Coordinates of C-alpha atoms and ligand atoms in Angstrom, one line a residue:
M1060 CA 0.0 0.0 0.0
S1061 CA 1.3 3.4 -0.9
L1062 CA 2.0 5.9 1.8
R1063 CA 1.6 8.9 -0.5
P1064 CA -1.1 11.5 0.0
R1065 CA -3.9 11.2 -2.6
A1066 CA -6.7 13.3 -4.1
R1067 CA -9.6 11.1 -5.1
I1068 CA -11.3 13.1 -7.9
H1069 CA -15.0 12.6 -8.0
L1070 CA -15.8 13.2 -11.7
N1071 CA -19.4 12.2 -11.1
H1072 CA -19.7 15.0 -8.4
I1073 CA -18.3 17.5 -10.8
A1074 CA -20.8 16.5 -13.5
E1075 CA -23.6 16.7 -10.9
N1076 CA -22.5 20.2 -9.8
W1077 CA -22.5 21.3 -13.5
R1078 CA -26.1 20.0 -13.8
T1079 CA -27.0 21.9 -10.6
L1080 CA -25.6 25.1 -12.1
Q1081 CA -27.5 24.5 -15.3
A1082 CA -30.7 23.9 -13.4
A1083 CA -30.2 27.3 -11.7
Q1084 CA -30.1 28.9 -15.1
P1085 CA -32.6 27.1 -17.3
D1086 CA -32.9 29.8 -19.9
G1087 CA -29.2 30.1 -20.9
L1088 CA -26.1 28.0 -21.5
T1089 CA -23.9 26.9 -18.7
G1090 CA -20.2 26.8 -19.5
A1091 CA -17.3 25.4 -17.5
V1092 CA -14.0 27.0 -16.4
I1093 CA -11.3 24.4 -16.5
K1094 CA -8.2 26.7 -16.2
A1095 CA -5.3 25.8 -13.9
D1096 CA -5.7 22.0 -14.5
A1097 CA -9.4 22.4 -13.7
Y1098 CA -8.6 24.0 -10.4
G1099 CA -6.2 21.1 -9.6
H1100 CA -8.7 18.3 -10.5
G1101 CA -7.2 17.4 -13.9
L1102 CA -8.1 19.4 -17.1
P1103 CA -8.5 16.5 -19.6
Q1104 CA -10.6 14.3 -17.2
V1105 CA -12.9 17.2 -16.1
A1106 CA -13.3 18.4 -19.7
E1107 CA -14.3 15.0 -20.9
V1108 CA -16.8 14.3 -18.2
L1109 CA -18.5 17.7 -18.5
H1110 CA -18.7 17.4 -22.3
D1111 CA -20.4 14.0 -21.7
A1112 CA -22.8 15.8 -19.3
G1113 CA -23.8 18.2 -22.1
C1114 CA -21.4 21.2 -21.7
D1115 CA -20.2 22.7 -25.0
H1116 CA -18.5 25.9 -23.8
F1117 CA -15.2 25.7 -22.0
F1118 CA -12.9 28.5 -20.6
V1119 CA -9.2 28.2 -20.0
A1120 CA -6.6 31.0 -19.2
H1121 CA -3.8 30.0 -21.5
S1122 CA -3.6 28.8 -25.1
F1123 CA -1.6 25.7 -24.1
E1124 CA -4.5 24.8 -21.7
G1125 CA -6.8 25.3 -24.7
E1126 CA -4.7 22.8 -26.7
S1127 CA -5.0 20.2 -23.9
A1128 CA -8.8 20.9 -23.7
R1129 CA -9.2 20.4 -27.5
R1130 CA -7.4 17.1 -27.4
A1131 CA -9.7 15.9 -24.6
L1132 CA -12.9 17.3 -26.1
G1133 CA -12.7 16.4 -29.8
P1134 CA -13.6 18.9 -32.5
N1135 CA -16.9 20.5 -31.5
P1136 CA -17.1 22.3 -28.1
V1137 CA -16.1 26.0 -28.0
V1138 CA -12.8 26.6 -26.1
Y1139 CA -12.3 30.2 -25.0
V1140 CA -8.8 31.4 -24.0
L1141 CA -9.4 34.1 -21.3
N1142 CA -6.0 35.6 -21.2
G1143 CA -6.2 36.4 -24.9
P1144 CA -4.2 36.1 -28.1
G1145 CA -0.5 36.6 -28.5
P1146 CA 1.0 38.0 -31.7
Y1147 CA 2.5 34.7 -33.0
E1148 CA -0.2 32.4 -31.9
E1149 CA -2.5 32.4 -34.9
P1150 CA -1.4 28.9 -36.2
L1151 CA -1.9 27.5 -32.7
Y1152 CA -5.4 29.0 -32.4
R1153 CA -6.3 27.8 -35.9
E1154 CA -5.0 24.2 -35.5
A1155 CA -6.6 23.7 -32.1
N1156 CA -9.7 25.7 -33.0
L1157 CA -9.4 28.0 -30.0
T1158 CA -11.6 31.1 -29.5
P1159 CA -9.6 34.1 -28.4
V1160 CA -10.9 36.5 -25.8
V1161 CA -9.8 39.9 -26.8
N1162 CA -9.0 41.9 -23.6
S1163 CA -7.3 45.1 -24.8
D1164 CA -6.6 47.4 -27.7
H1165 CA -3.3 45.7 -28.1
Q1166 CA -5.0 42.2 -28.4
F1167 CA -7.6 43.7 -30.8
Q1168 CA -4.7 44.8 -33.1
T1169 CA -3.3 41.3 -32.9
L1170 CA -6.6 39.9 -33.9
V1171 CA -7.0 42.3 -36.8
T1172 CA -3.5 41.4 -38.1
W1173 CA -4.4 37.7 -37.9
L1174 CA -7.6 38.3 -39.9
Q1175 CA -5.9 40.6 -42.5
T1176 CA -3.3 38.0 -43.2
G1177 CA -5.8 35.3 -43.9
G1178 CA -6.4 33.9 -40.4
K1179 CA -9.7 32.2 -39.8
L1180 CA -11.5 31.7 -36.5
K1181 CA -14.1 29.0 -36.7
N1182 CA -16.0 30.1 -33.6
G1183 CA -15.2 33.8 -33.9
Y1184 CA -13.8 35.7 -31.0
A1185 CA -15.0 37.2 -27.7
L1186 CA -14.6 40.8 -26.6
H1187 CA -14.0 41.2 -22.8
F1188 CA -14.9 44.6 -21.3
D1189 CA -13.8 45.7 -17.9
T1190 CA -16.8 47.1 -16.1
G1191 CA -15.1 48.1 -12.9
M1192 CA -12.7 45.5 -11.7
N1193 CA -9.7 47.2 -13.4
R1194 CA -7.9 43.9 -13.8
L1195 CA -8.2 42.7 -17.4
G1196 CA -10.5 43.8 -20.2
I1197 CA -11.2 46.7 -22.6
P1198 CA -12.1 49.8 -20.5
A1199 CA -15.9 50.3 -20.6
G1200 CA -15.3 53.8 -22.0
D1201 CA -13.7 52.4 -25.1
A1202 CA -16.8 50.4 -26.1
P1203 CA -18.2 52.9 -28.6
K1204 CA -14.8 53.0 -30.4
L1205 CA -14.7 49.2 -30.5
A1206 CA -18.3 49.0 -31.7
E1207 CA -17.2 51.0 -34.8
A1208 CA -13.9 49.1 -35.2
V1209 CA -15.6 45.7 -35.3
E1210 CA -17.7 46.5 -38.3
G1211 CA -17.6 43.5 -40.6
M1212 CA -16.0 41.3 -38.0
L1213 CA -18.6 41.2 -35.2
P1214 CA -17.5 39.3 -32.0
S1215 CA -19.4 36.1 -31.2
L1216 CA -19.6 36.9 -27.5
I1217 CA -19.4 40.0 -25.3
M1218 CA -18.1 39.3 -21.8
S1219 CA -17.3 41.0 -18.5
H1220 CA -16.3 39.7 -15.0
L1221 CA -17.8 40.5 -11.6
A1222 CA -15.5 41.8 -8.8
C1223 CA -17.8 41.1 -5.8
S1224 CA -20.1 38.3 -6.9
E1225 CA -19.9 36.5 -3.6
E1226 CA -21.4 39.5 -1.8
H1227 CA -25.1 39.7 -2.7
G1228 CA -25.6 43.1 -1.2
N1229 CA -22.6 44.7 -2.7
G1230 CA -23.5 47.7 -4.9
M1231 CA -20.6 46.9 -7.2
N1232 CA -22.7 44.0 -8.8
A1233 CA -25.5 46.3 -10.0
F1234 CA -23.0 49.0 -11.0
Q1235 CA -21.2 46.5 -13.3
Q1236 CA -24.4 45.1 -14.6
E1237 CA -25.5 48.6 -15.7
R1238 CA -22.3 49.3 -17.4
L1239 CA -22.5 45.9 -19.2
S1240 CA -26.0 46.6 -20.4
A1241 CA -24.9 49.9 -21.9
I1242 CA -22.0 48.2 -23.7
S1243 CA -24.1 45.3 -24.9
A1244 CA -26.6 47.8 -26.4
L1245 CA -23.8 48.8 -28.8
F1246 CA -23.5 45.2 -30.0
P1247 CA -27.1 44.3 -30.8
D1248 CA -27.7 40.5 -31.1
V1249 CA -24.2 39.5 -29.8
P1250 CA -24.7 37.1 -26.8
V1251 CA -23.4 38.2 -23.4
S1252 CA -21.5 36.3 -20.7
F1253 CA -21.2 37.8 -17.2
A1254 CA -21.6 35.3 -14.4
N1255 CA -18.9 33.3 -12.7
S1256 CA -20.0 30.9 -10.0
G1257 CA -20.9 33.7 -7.6
G1258 CA -22.8 35.4 -10.4
V1259 CA -24.9 32.3 -11.0
W1260 CA -26.0 32.5 -7.3
L1261 CA -26.8 36.2 -7.7
G1262 CA -29.9 35.3 -9.7
Q1263 CA -31.5 35.4 -13.2
D1264 CA -30.6 39.1 -13.9
Y1265 CA -27.0 38.1 -13.9
H1266 CA -27.2 35.0 -16.1
H1267 CA -27.4 36.4 -19.6
A1268 CA -26.7 33.9 -22.5
L1269 CA -23.8 32.0 -21.1
T1270 CA -22.4 31.5 -17.6
R1271 CA -18.8 30.7 -16.7
P1272 CA -18.8 28.8 -13.4
G1273 CA -15.5 27.5 -12.1
I1274 CA -15.2 27.0 -8.3
A1275 CA -18.8 25.8 -7.9
L1276 CA -18.1 22.8 -10.3
Y1277 CA -15.5 21.7 -7.7
G1278 CA -17.8 22.1 -4.7
G1279 CA -16.3 25.5 -3.5
G1280 CA -17.2 29.1 -3.3
M1281 CA -20.2 30.5 -1.4
P1282 CA -23.3 28.7 -2.8
P1283 CA -26.7 29.4 -1.2
K1284 CA -27.6 26.8 1.5
D1285 CA -30.1 25.0 -0.8
A1286 CA -27.7 24.5 -3.7
K1287 CA -26.1 21.3 -2.4
L1288 CA -22.8 21.1 -4.2
L1289 CA -20.7 18.0 -3.9
P1290 CA -17.0 17.9 -3.2
G1291 CA -14.9 17.6 -6.4
M1292 CA -12.1 15.9 -4.6
T1293 CA -11.3 14.1 -1.4
L1294 CA -7.8 14.9 -0.2
E1295 CA -6.4 12.3 2.2
A1296 CA -3.1 11.3 3.7
P1297 CA -2.1 8.1 5.5
I1298 CA -1.2 8.0 9.2
L1299 CA 2.5 7.0 9.5
Q1300 CA 2.8 6.9 13.3
V1301 CA 0.6 7.2 16.4
R1302 CA 2.0 8.2 19.8
S1303 CA 0.8 9.1 23.2
I1304 CA 2.2 12.2 24.9
E1305 CA 2.0 13.5 28.5
A1306 CA 1.0 16.9 29.7
G1307 CA 3.8 19.5 29.2
E1308 CA 5.2 18.1 25.9
S1309 CA 5.5 20.0 22.7
V1310 CA 5.0 19.2 19.0
G1311 CA 6.9 20.0 15.8
Y1312 CA 9.4 22.7 14.6
G1313 CA 9.6 25.6 17.0
A1314 CA 7.6 23.7 19.6
T1315 CA 4.7 25.9 18.9
W1316 CA 2.1 23.7 20.5
Q1317 CA 2.2 22.3 24.0
S1318 CA 0.0 19.8 25.7
S1319 CA -1.8 20.6 28.9
E1320 CA -2.9 17.1 29.4
P1321 CA -2.2 13.6 27.8
H1322 CA -3.0 13.4 24.1
L1323 CA -2.9 10.8 21.3
L1324 CA -1.1 12.2 18.3
A1325 CA -1.1 10.9 14.7
T1326 CA 1.5 11.9 12.1
L1327 CA 0.2 12.2 8.5
A1328 CA 2.3 11.9 5.3
I1329 CA 1.4 15.3 3.8
G1330 CA 2.9 18.7 4.2
Y1331 CA 3.6 22.0 2.3
G1332 CA 5.8 20.0 -0.1
D1333 CA 2.5 18.6 -1.3
G1334 CA 1.0 22.0 -1.5
F1335 CA -0.9 21.8 1.8
P1336 CA -0.4 25.3 3.2
R1337 CA 1.9 25.9 6.1
S1338 CA -0.5 28.6 7.2
A1339 CA -2.7 25.8 8.4
S1340 CA -0.2 25.2 11.3
N1341 CA -2.2 25.0 14.6
K1342 CA -5.4 26.1 12.7
G1343 CA -6.5 23.5 10.2
F1344 CA -7.8 20.0 10.8
A1345 CA -8.1 16.4 9.5
T1346 CA -10.8 13.9 10.0
I1347 CA -10.5 10.3 11.0
G1348 CA -13.8 8.5 10.5
T1349 CA -16.0 11.6 11.1
Q1350 CA -14.0 12.8 14.1
R1351 CA -12.3 16.1 13.7
C1352 CA -8.6 16.1 14.7
P1353 CA -7.0 19.6 14.9
I1354 CA -3.6 20.1 13.4
V1355 CA -1.1 20.6 16.2
G1356 CA 2.2 22.3 15.7
R1357 CA 3.6 23.4 12.4
V1358 CA 2.9 21.9 9.0
S1359 CA 6.3 20.8 7.8
M1360 CA 7.4 19.8 4.3
D1361 CA 6.3 16.2 4.4
L1362 CA 4.4 15.8 7.6
I1363 CA 1.5 17.1 9.6
T1364 CA 0.7 16.1 13.2
I1365 CA -2.9 16.0 14.4
D1366 CA -4.5 15.5 17.8
A1367 CA -6.2 12.2 17.3
T1368 CA -7.4 11.8 20.9
S1369 CA -11.0 11.9 19.9
A1370 CA -10.4 9.2 17.2
R1371 CA -8.4 6.9 19.4
N1372 CA -10.3 3.8 18.3
L1373 CA -9.6 4.4 14.6
A1374 CA -6.2 6.0 14.6
R1375 CA -3.5 3.6 13.5
P1376 CA -0.7 3.4 10.9
G1377 CA -2.0 3.0 7.3
V1378 CA -5.4 4.6 8.0
F1379 CA -6.1 7.6 5.7
A1380 CA -7.2 10.9 7.3
Q1381 CA -9.2 13.4 5.3
L1382 CA -8.1 17.0 4.7
I1383 CA -10.6 18.1 2.1
G1384 CA -13.9 16.4 1.3
L1385 CA -17.4 15.7 2.7
D1386 CA -16.2 15.7 6.3
A1387 CA -13.6 18.4 5.8
P1388 CA -15.3 21.1 3.7
L1389 CA -13.0 22.8 1.2
E1390 CA -13.9 26.4 2.1
E1391 CA -13.8 25.8 5.8
Q1392 CA -10.3 24.2 5.7
A1393 CA -9.1 27.0 3.3
S1394 CA -10.5 29.7 5.6
L1395 CA -8.7 28.3 8.6
A1396 CA -5.5 28.4 6.7
G1397 CA -6.2 32.1 5.8
T1398 CA -6.9 31.4 2.1
I1399 CA -9.8 30.3 -0.3
G1400 CA -10.8 27.0 -1.7
Y1401 CA -9.4 28.1 -5.2
E1402 CA -5.9 28.4 -3.8
L1403 CA -6.0 25.2 -1.8
T1404 CA -7.0 22.9 -4.7
T1405 CA -4.9 24.6 -7.4
G1406 CA -1.9 24.6 -5.0
L1407 CA -1.8 20.8 -4.7
L1408 CA 1.4 19.6 -6.2
P1409 CA 2.1 16.5 -8.3
R1410 CA 3.4 14.6 -5.3
V1411 CA -0.3 14.2 -4.4
T1412 CA -1.5 11.2 -6.5
R1413 CA -4.7 11.9 -8.4
I1414 CA -7.1 9.0 -8.4
Y1415 CA -10.0 9.3 -10.8
E1416 CA -13.4 7.9 -9.7
D1417 CA -16.5 8.0 -11.9
Ligands
LIG2118 C1 -11.6 32.2 -13.3 C2 -12.7 32.9 -14.0 C3 -14.0 32.5 -13.9 C4 -14.5 31.4 -13.0 O1 -14.7 32.0 -11.7 P1 -15.3 31.2 -10.5 O2 -15.3 32.2 -9.4 O3 -14.3 30.1 -10.2 O4 -16.6 30.7 -10.8 C5 -15.0 33.1 -14.8 N1 -14.6 34.2 -15.6 C6 -13.3 34.6 -15.6 C7 -13.0 35.7 -16.5 C8 -12.3 34.0 -14.8 O5 -11.1 34.5 -14.9

C-alpha cells in the first residue's frame, strides 16, 4: 500500500455540480471554467466528463491549456482562451480551433492582423470589457470606439467579469451590470456572458446567454444553502505513526504547540511539499472517521501532526485521514489556513497522487 497523499477526484460529483448550475439557469447556456488544470482536479478528465454531461463551452486561461482541452474534447465544443491572443499564436489557435478572448486594444490589433493575413477563427472571438474590476479587459469607455472598429468582423460573444459576486448586497454588482447593459446595447444581437459561480447565485438578472462557473463545479465558493454542491475531490493522507504524549510536551518545529494534558497524536504523510499550506499550522484539521482532529504544531514539508485523541479507536498506521472532502469542507479548511478554496485545490502539487473515480 502506498503511503503517498492522494486526491480522489469525484468526476461524477463535478458533472452533478454542473447539472445543478445548469438547473439554476434554465434559460441560458452553462459553460465550465477548467483553467489551472481544472482547479487542480485534472483538465482533460474534467473536460471530458463535463462534455459528456452536455457542456459545450469551456474556458481556460492560456492557449496551451486550450490545446489540452481540445485534445480531450474532440472537434466540436467551443474553447475560449481568457488571457487572450499573443502575436505569434495564430497557427496554434487555428489548429486547435481555440476562441480568443480579446482583452485590450493591443490584443484587438493582434486579432486584426491575424484576420488581415488570412487567419480564420471557426467560432469567432469574444470581446471582454472591464466594467469596474480594473484587472483585465477593454475599458468600458472604449466600447463605442470598439463598436465601430468591429464593423464587418462582429464578435461572437461580449463578456465581463464580476468583482464582488460572492457578496449579494454589494452595490458593485448592480453597477457593473448597468455598465455591461450599456455596452451590450452597442453590439445588438451579440450574446453576453457575465456570471462566474458567484454570479450564477446572484440570480437570473446576472445570467445572460452563457455563464462561466469554475469553483462551484469543484464544490467550493459560497453557494446558497439549498444549492447542495458536492466535493470535487477528497484529499487524504495516511497515518505514518501514532503516539501518546503526556502533559507538558510540545509538537513540531519551533515547539509551537504544548499539551496541557495527555493526548494521542497521529502523524500524516502530507505537508507543504505537497501543496498543503503551512499557514494551516495550529489552525486546520483532518478527520478520521468523522472525528475532527486539529492540526497541532507546524505543518512541515512532508508531515502534519494531528491531535487524534477523539479518534483513538480508529487512529493507526495506514489509515487515511481526510483534509478536504465531505467531512472536511474545502472552504472551511481553506479559511482556517487564511486562504480560499481556489488556492487550496490549485496549489496541490504532483506529489499528491490523483485517483479518478467515476
Ligand atoms: C476564473 C474565472 C471565472 C470562474 O470564476 P469562479 O469564481 O471560479 O466561478 C470566470 N470568468 C473569468 C473571466 C475568470 O477569470
